[in-house]
Short mmCIF file of N, CA and C in Angstrom, two decimals:
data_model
loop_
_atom_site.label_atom_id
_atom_site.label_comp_id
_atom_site.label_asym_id
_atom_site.label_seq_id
_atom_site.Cartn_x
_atom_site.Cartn_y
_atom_site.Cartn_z
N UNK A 29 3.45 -79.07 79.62
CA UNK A 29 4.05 -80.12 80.43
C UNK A 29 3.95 -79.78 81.92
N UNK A 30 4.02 -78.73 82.10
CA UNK A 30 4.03 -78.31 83.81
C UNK A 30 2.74 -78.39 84.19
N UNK A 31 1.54 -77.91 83.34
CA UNK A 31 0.43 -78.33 84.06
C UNK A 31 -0.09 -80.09 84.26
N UNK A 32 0.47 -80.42 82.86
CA UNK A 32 0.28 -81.87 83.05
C UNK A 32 0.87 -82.67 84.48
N UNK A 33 2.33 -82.05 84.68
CA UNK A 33 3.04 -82.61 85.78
C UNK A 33 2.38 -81.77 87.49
N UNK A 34 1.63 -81.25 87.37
CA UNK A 34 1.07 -80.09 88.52
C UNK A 34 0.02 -80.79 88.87
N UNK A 35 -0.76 -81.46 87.74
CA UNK A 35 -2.38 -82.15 88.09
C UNK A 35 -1.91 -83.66 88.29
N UNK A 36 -1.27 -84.30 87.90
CA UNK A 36 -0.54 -85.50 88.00
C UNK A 36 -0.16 -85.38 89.74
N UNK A 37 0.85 -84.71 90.41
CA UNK A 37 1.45 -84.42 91.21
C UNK A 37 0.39 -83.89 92.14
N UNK A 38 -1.09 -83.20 92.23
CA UNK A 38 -1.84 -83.14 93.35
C UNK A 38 -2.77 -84.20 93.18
N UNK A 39 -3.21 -85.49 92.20
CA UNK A 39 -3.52 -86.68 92.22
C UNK A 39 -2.80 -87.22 93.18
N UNK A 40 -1.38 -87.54 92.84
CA UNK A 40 -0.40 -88.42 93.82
C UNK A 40 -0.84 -88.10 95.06
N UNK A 41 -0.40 -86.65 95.48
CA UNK A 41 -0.48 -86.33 96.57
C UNK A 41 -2.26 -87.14 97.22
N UNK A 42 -2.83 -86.59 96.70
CA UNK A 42 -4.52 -86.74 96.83
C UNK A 42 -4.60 -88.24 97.11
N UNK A 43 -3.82 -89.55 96.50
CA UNK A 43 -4.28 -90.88 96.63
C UNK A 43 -3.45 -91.80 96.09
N UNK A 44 -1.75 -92.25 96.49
CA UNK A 44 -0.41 -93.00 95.93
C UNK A 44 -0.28 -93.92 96.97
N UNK A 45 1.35 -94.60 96.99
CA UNK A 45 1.98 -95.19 97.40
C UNK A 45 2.38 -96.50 97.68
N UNK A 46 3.17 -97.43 98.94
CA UNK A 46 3.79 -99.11 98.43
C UNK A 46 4.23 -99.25 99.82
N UNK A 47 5.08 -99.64 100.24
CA UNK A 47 5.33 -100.37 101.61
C UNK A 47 5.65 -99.36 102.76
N UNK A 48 4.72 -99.40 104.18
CA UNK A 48 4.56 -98.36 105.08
C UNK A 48 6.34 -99.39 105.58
N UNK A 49 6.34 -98.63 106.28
CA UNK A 49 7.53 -98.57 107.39
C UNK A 49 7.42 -98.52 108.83
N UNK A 50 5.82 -98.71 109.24
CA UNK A 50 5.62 -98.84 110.69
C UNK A 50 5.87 -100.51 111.00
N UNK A 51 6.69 -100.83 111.77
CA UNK A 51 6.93 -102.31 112.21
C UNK A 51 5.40 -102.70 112.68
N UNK A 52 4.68 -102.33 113.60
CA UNK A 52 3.26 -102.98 113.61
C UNK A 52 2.09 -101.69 113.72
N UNK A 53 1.73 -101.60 112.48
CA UNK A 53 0.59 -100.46 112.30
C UNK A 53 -0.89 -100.97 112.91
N UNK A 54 -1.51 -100.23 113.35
CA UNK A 54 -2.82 -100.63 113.89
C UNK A 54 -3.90 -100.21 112.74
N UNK A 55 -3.42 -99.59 111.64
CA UNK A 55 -4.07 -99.60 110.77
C UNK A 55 -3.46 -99.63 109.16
N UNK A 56 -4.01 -99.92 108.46
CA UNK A 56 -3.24 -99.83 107.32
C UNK A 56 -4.28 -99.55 106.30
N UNK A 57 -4.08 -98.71 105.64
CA UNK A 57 -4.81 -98.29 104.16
C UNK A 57 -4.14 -98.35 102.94
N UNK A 58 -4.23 -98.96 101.90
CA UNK A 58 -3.86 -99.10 100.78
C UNK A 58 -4.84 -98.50 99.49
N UNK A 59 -4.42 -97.49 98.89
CA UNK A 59 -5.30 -96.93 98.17
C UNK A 59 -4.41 -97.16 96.56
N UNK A 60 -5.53 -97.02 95.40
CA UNK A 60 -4.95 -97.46 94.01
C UNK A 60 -4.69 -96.11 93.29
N UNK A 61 -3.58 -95.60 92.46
CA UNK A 61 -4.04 -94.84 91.86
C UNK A 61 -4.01 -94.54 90.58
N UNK A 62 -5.48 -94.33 89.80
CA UNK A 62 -5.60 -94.41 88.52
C UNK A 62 -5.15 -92.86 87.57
N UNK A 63 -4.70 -93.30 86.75
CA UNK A 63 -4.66 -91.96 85.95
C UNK A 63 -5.07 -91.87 84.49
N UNK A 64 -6.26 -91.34 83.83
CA UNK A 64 -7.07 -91.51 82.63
C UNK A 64 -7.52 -93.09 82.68
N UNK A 65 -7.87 -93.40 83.92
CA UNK A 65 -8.36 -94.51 83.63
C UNK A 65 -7.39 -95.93 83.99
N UNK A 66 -6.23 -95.58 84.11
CA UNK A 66 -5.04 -96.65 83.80
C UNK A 66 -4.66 -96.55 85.40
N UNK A 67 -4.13 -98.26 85.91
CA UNK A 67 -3.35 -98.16 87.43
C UNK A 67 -1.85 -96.88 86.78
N UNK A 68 -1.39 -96.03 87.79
CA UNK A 68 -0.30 -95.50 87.92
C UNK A 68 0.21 -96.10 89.02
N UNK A 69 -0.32 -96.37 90.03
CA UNK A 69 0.52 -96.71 91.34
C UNK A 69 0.29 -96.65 92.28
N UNK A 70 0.24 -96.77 94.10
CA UNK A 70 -0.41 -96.46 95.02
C UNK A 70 0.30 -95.94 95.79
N UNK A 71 -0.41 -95.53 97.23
CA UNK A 71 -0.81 -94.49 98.26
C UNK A 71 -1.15 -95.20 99.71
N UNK A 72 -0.18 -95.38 100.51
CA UNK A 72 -0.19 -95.89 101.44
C UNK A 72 -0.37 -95.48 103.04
N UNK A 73 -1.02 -95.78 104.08
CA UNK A 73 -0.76 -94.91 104.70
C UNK A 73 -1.07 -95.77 106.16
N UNK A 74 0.14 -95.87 107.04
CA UNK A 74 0.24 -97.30 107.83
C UNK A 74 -0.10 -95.93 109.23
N UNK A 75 -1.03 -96.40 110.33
CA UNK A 75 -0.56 -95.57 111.40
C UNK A 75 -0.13 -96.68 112.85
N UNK A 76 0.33 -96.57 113.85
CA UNK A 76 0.62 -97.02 114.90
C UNK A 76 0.88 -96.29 116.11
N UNK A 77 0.08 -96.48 117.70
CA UNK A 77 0.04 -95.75 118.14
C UNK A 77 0.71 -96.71 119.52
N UNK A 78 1.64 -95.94 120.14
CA UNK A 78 2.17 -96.40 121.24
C UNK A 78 1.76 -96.46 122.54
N UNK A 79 2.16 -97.06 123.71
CA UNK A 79 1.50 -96.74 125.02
C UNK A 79 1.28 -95.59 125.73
N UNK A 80 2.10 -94.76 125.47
CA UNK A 80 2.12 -93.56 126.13
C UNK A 80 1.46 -92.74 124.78
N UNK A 81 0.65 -92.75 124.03
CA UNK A 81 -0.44 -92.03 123.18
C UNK A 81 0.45 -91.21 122.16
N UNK A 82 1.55 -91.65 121.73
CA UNK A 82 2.39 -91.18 120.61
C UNK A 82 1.99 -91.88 119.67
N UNK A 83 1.42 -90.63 118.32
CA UNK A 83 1.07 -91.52 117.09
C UNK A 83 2.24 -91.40 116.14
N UNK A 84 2.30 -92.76 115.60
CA UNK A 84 3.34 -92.63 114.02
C UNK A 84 2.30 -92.80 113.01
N UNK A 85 2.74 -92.13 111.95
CA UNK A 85 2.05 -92.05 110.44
C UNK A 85 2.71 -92.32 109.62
N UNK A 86 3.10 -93.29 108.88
CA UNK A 86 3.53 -92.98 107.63
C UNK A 86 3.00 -93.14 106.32
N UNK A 87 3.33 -92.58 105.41
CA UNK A 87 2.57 -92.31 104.13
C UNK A 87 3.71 -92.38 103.50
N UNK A 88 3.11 -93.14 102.49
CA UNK A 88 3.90 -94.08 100.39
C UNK A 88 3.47 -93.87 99.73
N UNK A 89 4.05 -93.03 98.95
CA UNK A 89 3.49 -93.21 97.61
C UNK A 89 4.18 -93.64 96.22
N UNK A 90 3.98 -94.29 95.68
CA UNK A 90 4.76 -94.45 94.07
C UNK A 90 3.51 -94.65 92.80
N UNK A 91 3.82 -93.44 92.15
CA UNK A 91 3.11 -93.33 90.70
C UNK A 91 4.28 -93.81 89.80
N UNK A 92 3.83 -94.20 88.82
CA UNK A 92 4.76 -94.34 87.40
C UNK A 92 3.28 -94.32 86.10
N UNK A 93 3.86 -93.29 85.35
CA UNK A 93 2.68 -92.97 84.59
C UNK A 93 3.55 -92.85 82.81
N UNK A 94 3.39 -93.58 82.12
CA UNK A 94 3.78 -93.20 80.69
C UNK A 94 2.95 -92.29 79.72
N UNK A 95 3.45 -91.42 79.15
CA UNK A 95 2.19 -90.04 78.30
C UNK A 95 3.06 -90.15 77.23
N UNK A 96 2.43 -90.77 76.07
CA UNK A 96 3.02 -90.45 74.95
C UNK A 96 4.21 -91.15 74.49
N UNK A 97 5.63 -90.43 74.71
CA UNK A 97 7.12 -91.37 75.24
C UNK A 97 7.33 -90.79 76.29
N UNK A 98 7.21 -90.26 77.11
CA UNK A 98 7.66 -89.56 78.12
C UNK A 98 6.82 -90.61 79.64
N UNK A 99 7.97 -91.14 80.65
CA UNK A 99 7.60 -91.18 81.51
C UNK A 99 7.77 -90.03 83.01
N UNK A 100 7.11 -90.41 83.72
CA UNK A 100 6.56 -89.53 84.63
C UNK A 100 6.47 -90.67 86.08
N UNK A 101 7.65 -89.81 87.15
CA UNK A 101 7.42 -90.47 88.30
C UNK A 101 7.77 -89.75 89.46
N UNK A 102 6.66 -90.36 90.76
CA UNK A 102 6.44 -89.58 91.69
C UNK A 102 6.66 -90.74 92.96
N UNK A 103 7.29 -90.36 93.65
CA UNK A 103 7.56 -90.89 94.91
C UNK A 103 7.95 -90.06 96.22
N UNK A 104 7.09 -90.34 97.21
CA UNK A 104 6.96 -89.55 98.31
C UNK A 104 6.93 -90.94 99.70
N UNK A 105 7.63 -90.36 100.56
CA UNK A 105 7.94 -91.16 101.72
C UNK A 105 7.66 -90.42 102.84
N UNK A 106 7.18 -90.38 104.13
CA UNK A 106 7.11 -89.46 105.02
C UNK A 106 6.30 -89.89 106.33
N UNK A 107 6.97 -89.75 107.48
CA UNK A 107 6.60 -90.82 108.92
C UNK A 107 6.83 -89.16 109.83
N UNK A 108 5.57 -89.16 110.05
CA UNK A 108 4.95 -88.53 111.05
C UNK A 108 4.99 -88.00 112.58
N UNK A 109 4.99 -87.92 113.61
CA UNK A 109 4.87 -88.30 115.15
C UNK A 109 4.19 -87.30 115.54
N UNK A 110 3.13 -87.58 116.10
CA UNK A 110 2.10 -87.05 116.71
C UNK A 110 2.14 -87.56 118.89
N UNK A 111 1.64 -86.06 119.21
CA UNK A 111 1.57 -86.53 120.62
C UNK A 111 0.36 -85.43 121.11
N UNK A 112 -0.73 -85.94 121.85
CA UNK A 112 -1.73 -84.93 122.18
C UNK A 112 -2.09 -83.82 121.25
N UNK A 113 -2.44 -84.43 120.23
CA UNK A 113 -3.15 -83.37 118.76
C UNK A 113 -1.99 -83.21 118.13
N UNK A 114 -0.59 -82.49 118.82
CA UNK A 114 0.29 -81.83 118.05
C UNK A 114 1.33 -82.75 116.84
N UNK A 115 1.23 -81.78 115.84
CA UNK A 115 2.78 -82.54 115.31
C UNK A 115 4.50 -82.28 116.00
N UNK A 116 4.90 -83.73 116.51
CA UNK A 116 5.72 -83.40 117.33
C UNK A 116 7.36 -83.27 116.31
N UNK A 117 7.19 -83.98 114.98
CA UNK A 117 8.11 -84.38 114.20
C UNK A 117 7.76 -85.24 112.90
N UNK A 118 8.57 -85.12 112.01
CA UNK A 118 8.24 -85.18 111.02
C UNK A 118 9.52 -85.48 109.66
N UNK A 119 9.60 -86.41 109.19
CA UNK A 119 10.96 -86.89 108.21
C UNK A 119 10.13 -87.04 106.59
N UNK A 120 10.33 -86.76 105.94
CA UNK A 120 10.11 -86.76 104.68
C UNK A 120 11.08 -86.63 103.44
N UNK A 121 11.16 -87.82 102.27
CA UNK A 121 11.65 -87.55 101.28
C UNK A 121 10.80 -87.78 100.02
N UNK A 122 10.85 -86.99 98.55
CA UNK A 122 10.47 -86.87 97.78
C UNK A 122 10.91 -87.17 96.47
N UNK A 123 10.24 -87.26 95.27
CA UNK A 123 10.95 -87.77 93.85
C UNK A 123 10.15 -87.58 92.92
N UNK A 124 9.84 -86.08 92.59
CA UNK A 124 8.82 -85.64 91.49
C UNK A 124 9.43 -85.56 90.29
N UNK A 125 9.38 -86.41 89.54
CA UNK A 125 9.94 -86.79 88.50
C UNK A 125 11.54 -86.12 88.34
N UNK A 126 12.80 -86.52 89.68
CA UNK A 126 13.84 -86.33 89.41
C UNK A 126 14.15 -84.72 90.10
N UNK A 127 12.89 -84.30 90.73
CA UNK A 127 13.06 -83.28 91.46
C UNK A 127 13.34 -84.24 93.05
N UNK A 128 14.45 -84.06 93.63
CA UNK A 128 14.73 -84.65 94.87
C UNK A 128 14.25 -83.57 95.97
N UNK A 129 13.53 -83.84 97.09
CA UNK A 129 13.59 -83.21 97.69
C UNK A 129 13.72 -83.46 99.59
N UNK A 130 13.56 -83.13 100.42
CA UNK A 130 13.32 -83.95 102.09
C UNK A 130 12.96 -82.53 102.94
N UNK A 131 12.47 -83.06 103.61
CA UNK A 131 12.16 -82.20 104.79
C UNK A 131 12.09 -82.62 105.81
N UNK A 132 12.52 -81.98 107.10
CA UNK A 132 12.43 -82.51 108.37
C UNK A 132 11.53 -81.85 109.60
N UNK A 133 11.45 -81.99 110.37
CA UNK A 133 10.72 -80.88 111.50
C UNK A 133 10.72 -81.53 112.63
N UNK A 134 10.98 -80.57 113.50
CA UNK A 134 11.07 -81.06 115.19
C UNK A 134 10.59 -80.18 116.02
N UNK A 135 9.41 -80.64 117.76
CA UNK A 135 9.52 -79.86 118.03
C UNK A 135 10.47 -78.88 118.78
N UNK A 136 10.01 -77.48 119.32
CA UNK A 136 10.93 -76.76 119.40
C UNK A 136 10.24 -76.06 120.89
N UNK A 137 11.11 -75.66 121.33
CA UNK A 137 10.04 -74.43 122.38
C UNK A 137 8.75 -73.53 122.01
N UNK A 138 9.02 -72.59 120.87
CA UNK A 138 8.26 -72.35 120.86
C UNK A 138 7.39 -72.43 118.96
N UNK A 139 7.36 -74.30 118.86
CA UNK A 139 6.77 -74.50 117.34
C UNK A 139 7.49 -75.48 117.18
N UNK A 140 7.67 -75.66 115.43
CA UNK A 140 8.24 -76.48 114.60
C UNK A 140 9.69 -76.27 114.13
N UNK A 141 11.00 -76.39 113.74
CA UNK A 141 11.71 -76.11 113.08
C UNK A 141 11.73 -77.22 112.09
N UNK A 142 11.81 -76.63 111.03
CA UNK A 142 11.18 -77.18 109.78
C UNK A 142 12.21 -76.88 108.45
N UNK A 143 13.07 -77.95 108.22
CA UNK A 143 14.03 -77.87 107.34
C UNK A 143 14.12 -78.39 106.14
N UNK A 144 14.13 -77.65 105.36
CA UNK A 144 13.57 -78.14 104.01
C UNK A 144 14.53 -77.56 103.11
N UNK A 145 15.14 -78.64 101.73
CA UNK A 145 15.58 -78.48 101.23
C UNK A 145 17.47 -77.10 101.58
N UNK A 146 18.07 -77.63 103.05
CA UNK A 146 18.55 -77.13 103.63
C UNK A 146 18.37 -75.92 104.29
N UNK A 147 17.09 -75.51 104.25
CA UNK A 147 16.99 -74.24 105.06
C UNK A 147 15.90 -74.09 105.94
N UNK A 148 16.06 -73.53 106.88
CA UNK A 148 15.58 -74.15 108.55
C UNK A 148 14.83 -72.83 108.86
N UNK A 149 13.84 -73.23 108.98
CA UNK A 149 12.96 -71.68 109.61
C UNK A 149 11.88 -72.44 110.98
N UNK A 150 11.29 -71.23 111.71
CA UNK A 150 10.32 -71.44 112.77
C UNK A 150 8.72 -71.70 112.28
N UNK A 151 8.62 -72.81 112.39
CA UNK A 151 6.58 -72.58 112.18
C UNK A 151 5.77 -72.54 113.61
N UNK A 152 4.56 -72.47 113.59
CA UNK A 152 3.87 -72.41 114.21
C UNK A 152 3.61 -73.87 115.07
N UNK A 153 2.99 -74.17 116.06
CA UNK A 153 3.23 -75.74 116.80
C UNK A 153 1.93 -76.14 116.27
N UNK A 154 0.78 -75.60 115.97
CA UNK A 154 -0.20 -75.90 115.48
C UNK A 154 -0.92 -76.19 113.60
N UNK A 155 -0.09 -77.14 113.59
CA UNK A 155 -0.22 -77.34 112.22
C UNK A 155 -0.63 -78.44 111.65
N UNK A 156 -1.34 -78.81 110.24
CA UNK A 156 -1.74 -80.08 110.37
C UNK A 156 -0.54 -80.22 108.76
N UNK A 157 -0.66 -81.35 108.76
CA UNK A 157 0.34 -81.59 107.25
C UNK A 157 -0.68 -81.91 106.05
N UNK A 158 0.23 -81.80 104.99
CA UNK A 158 -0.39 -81.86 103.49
C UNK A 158 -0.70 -83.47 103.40
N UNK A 159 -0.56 -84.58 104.24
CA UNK A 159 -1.15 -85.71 103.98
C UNK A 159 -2.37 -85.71 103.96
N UNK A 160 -3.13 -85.17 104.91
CA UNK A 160 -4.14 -84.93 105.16
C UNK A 160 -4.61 -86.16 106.38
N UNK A 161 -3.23 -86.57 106.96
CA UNK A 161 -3.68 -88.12 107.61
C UNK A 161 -4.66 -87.39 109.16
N UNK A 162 -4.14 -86.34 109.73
CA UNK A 162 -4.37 -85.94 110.61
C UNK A 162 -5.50 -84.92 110.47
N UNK A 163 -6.63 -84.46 111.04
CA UNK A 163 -7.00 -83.14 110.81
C UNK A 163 -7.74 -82.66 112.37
N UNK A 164 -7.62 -81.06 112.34
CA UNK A 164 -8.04 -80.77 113.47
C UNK A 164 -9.42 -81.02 114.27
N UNK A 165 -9.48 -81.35 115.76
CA UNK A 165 -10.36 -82.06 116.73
C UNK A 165 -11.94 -81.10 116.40
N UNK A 166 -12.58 -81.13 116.93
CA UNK A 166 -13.81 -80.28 116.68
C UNK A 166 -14.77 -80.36 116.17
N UNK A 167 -15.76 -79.41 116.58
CA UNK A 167 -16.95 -79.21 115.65
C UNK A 167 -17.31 -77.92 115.11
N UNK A 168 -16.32 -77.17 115.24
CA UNK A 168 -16.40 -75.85 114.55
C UNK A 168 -15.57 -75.23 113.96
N UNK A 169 -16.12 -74.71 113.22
CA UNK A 169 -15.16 -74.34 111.54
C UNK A 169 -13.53 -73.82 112.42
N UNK A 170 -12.14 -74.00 111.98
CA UNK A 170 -11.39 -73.55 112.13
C UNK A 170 -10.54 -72.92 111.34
N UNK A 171 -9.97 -72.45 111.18
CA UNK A 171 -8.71 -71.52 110.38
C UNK A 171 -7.08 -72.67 110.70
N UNK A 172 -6.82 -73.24 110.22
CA UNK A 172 -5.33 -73.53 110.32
C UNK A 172 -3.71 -73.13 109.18
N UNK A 173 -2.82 -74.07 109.87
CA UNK A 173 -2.08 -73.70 108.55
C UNK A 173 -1.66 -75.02 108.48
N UNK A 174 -1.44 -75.54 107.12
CA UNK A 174 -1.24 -76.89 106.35
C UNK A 174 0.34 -77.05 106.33
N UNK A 175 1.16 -77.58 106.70
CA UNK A 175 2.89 -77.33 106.90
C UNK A 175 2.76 -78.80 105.06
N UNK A 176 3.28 -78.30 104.35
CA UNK A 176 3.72 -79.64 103.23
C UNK A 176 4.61 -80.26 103.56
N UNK A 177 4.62 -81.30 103.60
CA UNK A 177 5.30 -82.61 103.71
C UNK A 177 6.50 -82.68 102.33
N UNK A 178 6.10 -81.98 101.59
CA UNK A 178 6.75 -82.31 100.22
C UNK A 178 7.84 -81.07 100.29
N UNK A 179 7.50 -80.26 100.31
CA UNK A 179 8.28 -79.06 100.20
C UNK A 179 8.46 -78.11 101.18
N UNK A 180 7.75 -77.98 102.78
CA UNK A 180 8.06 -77.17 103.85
C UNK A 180 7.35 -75.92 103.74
N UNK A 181 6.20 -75.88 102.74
CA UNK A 181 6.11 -74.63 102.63
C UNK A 181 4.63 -74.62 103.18
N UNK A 182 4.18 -73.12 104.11
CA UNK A 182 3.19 -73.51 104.62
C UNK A 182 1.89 -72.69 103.74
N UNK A 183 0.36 -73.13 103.86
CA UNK A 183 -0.65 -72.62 103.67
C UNK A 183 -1.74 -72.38 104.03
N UNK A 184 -1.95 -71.28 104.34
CA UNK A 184 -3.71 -71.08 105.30
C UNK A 184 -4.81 -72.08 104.85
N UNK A 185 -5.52 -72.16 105.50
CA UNK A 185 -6.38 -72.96 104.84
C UNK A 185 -7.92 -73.11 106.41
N UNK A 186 -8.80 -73.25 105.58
CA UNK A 186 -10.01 -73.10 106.99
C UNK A 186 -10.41 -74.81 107.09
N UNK A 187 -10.57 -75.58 108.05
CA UNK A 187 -11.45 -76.74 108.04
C UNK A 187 -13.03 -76.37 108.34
N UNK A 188 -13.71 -76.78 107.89
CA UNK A 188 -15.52 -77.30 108.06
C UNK A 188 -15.72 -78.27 108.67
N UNK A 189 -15.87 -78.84 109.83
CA UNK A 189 -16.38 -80.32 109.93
C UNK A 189 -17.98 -80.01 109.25
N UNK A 190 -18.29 -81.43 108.65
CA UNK A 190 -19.31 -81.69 107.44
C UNK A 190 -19.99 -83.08 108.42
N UNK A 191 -19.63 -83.49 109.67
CA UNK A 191 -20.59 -84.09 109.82
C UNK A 191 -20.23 -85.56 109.41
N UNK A 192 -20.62 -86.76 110.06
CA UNK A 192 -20.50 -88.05 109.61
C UNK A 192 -21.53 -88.16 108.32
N UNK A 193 -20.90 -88.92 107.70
CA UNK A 193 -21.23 -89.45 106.29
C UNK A 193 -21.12 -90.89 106.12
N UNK A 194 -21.34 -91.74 104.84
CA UNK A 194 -21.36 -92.90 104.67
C UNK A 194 -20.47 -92.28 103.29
N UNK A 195 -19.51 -93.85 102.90
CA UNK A 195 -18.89 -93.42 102.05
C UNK A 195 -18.58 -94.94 101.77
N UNK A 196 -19.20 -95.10 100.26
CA UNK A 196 -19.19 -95.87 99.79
C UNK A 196 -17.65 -96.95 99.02
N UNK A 197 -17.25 -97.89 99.57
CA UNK A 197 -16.21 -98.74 98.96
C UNK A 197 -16.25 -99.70 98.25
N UNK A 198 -15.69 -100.13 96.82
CA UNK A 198 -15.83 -100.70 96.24
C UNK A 198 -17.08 -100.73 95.47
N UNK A 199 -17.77 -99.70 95.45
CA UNK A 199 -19.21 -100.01 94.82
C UNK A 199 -20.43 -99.85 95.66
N UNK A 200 -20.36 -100.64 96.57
CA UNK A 200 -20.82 -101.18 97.70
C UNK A 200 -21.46 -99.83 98.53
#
């Protein structure tokens, strides 16, 4: 059951959600998400960017998946703020099948304070999040750390830029 709920749960993450929360987004993406084939639910992800070059993000998700008798549900909420590359702040709540969780983050002098599941520690100011809405500027390989949106917890991780691509929608 835990792996079932582990691969289920980095799907969600990977491609969910239902109604953004930006009053006027300049973009909006709505993604479907299937599981063995079947709709589970979608993955939303509204952005809006203000005059003075402050971005909002927010990202939706709601799965509902039935296995067997057992249902299975995932809901993730989480609005962003971005200012000159950085993450400036960050609100998030979660609902992995009845696991509640939230996290918050603000910046700080020197980084993030990043409170999760009531406990408040220092991150680094340079971080990108587990949405993946944001990723770092460049053309050469970098080293970052991934702050989760879901749970506060952080992970190394290197980016590649790979270069423009074509990427096919709907078939098409």
């Amino acid at each position: 059951r835990f792996l079932w709920k582990a691969r289920l749960a980095a799907l969600a993450t990977a491609a969910l959600a239902a109604v953004p929360t930006v009053a006027t987004a300049d973009e909006l993406r709505t993604f479907s998400v299937t599981v063995n084939g079947k709709p589970g639910g979608t993955y939303t992800i509204a952005t809006g960017t203000a005059a003075d070059g402050t971005e909002t993000v927010n990202v939706v998700a709601a799965v509902k998946v039935k296995v067997l008798v057992a249902n299975y549900t995932y809901e993730f909420s989480s609005t962003e703020t971005w200012k000159n590359g950085r993450l400036v702040a960050l609100r998030s709540q979660s609902n992995d099948d009845g696991k509640r969780r939230a996290v918050t983050a603000a910046a700080a002098e020197r980084g993030l304070m990043v409170t999760a599941d009531k406990e408040t520690k220092l991150v680094g100011a340079d971080v990108i999040t587990s949405t993946g809405v944001r990723v770092p500027a460049g053309e050469k390989v970098r080293d970052v750390v991934v702050l989760d949106a879901e749970d506060g917890s952080e992970t190394a991780a290197r980016v590649e830029p790979l270069g423009a691509c074509k990427v096919p929608l709907n078939g098409a």
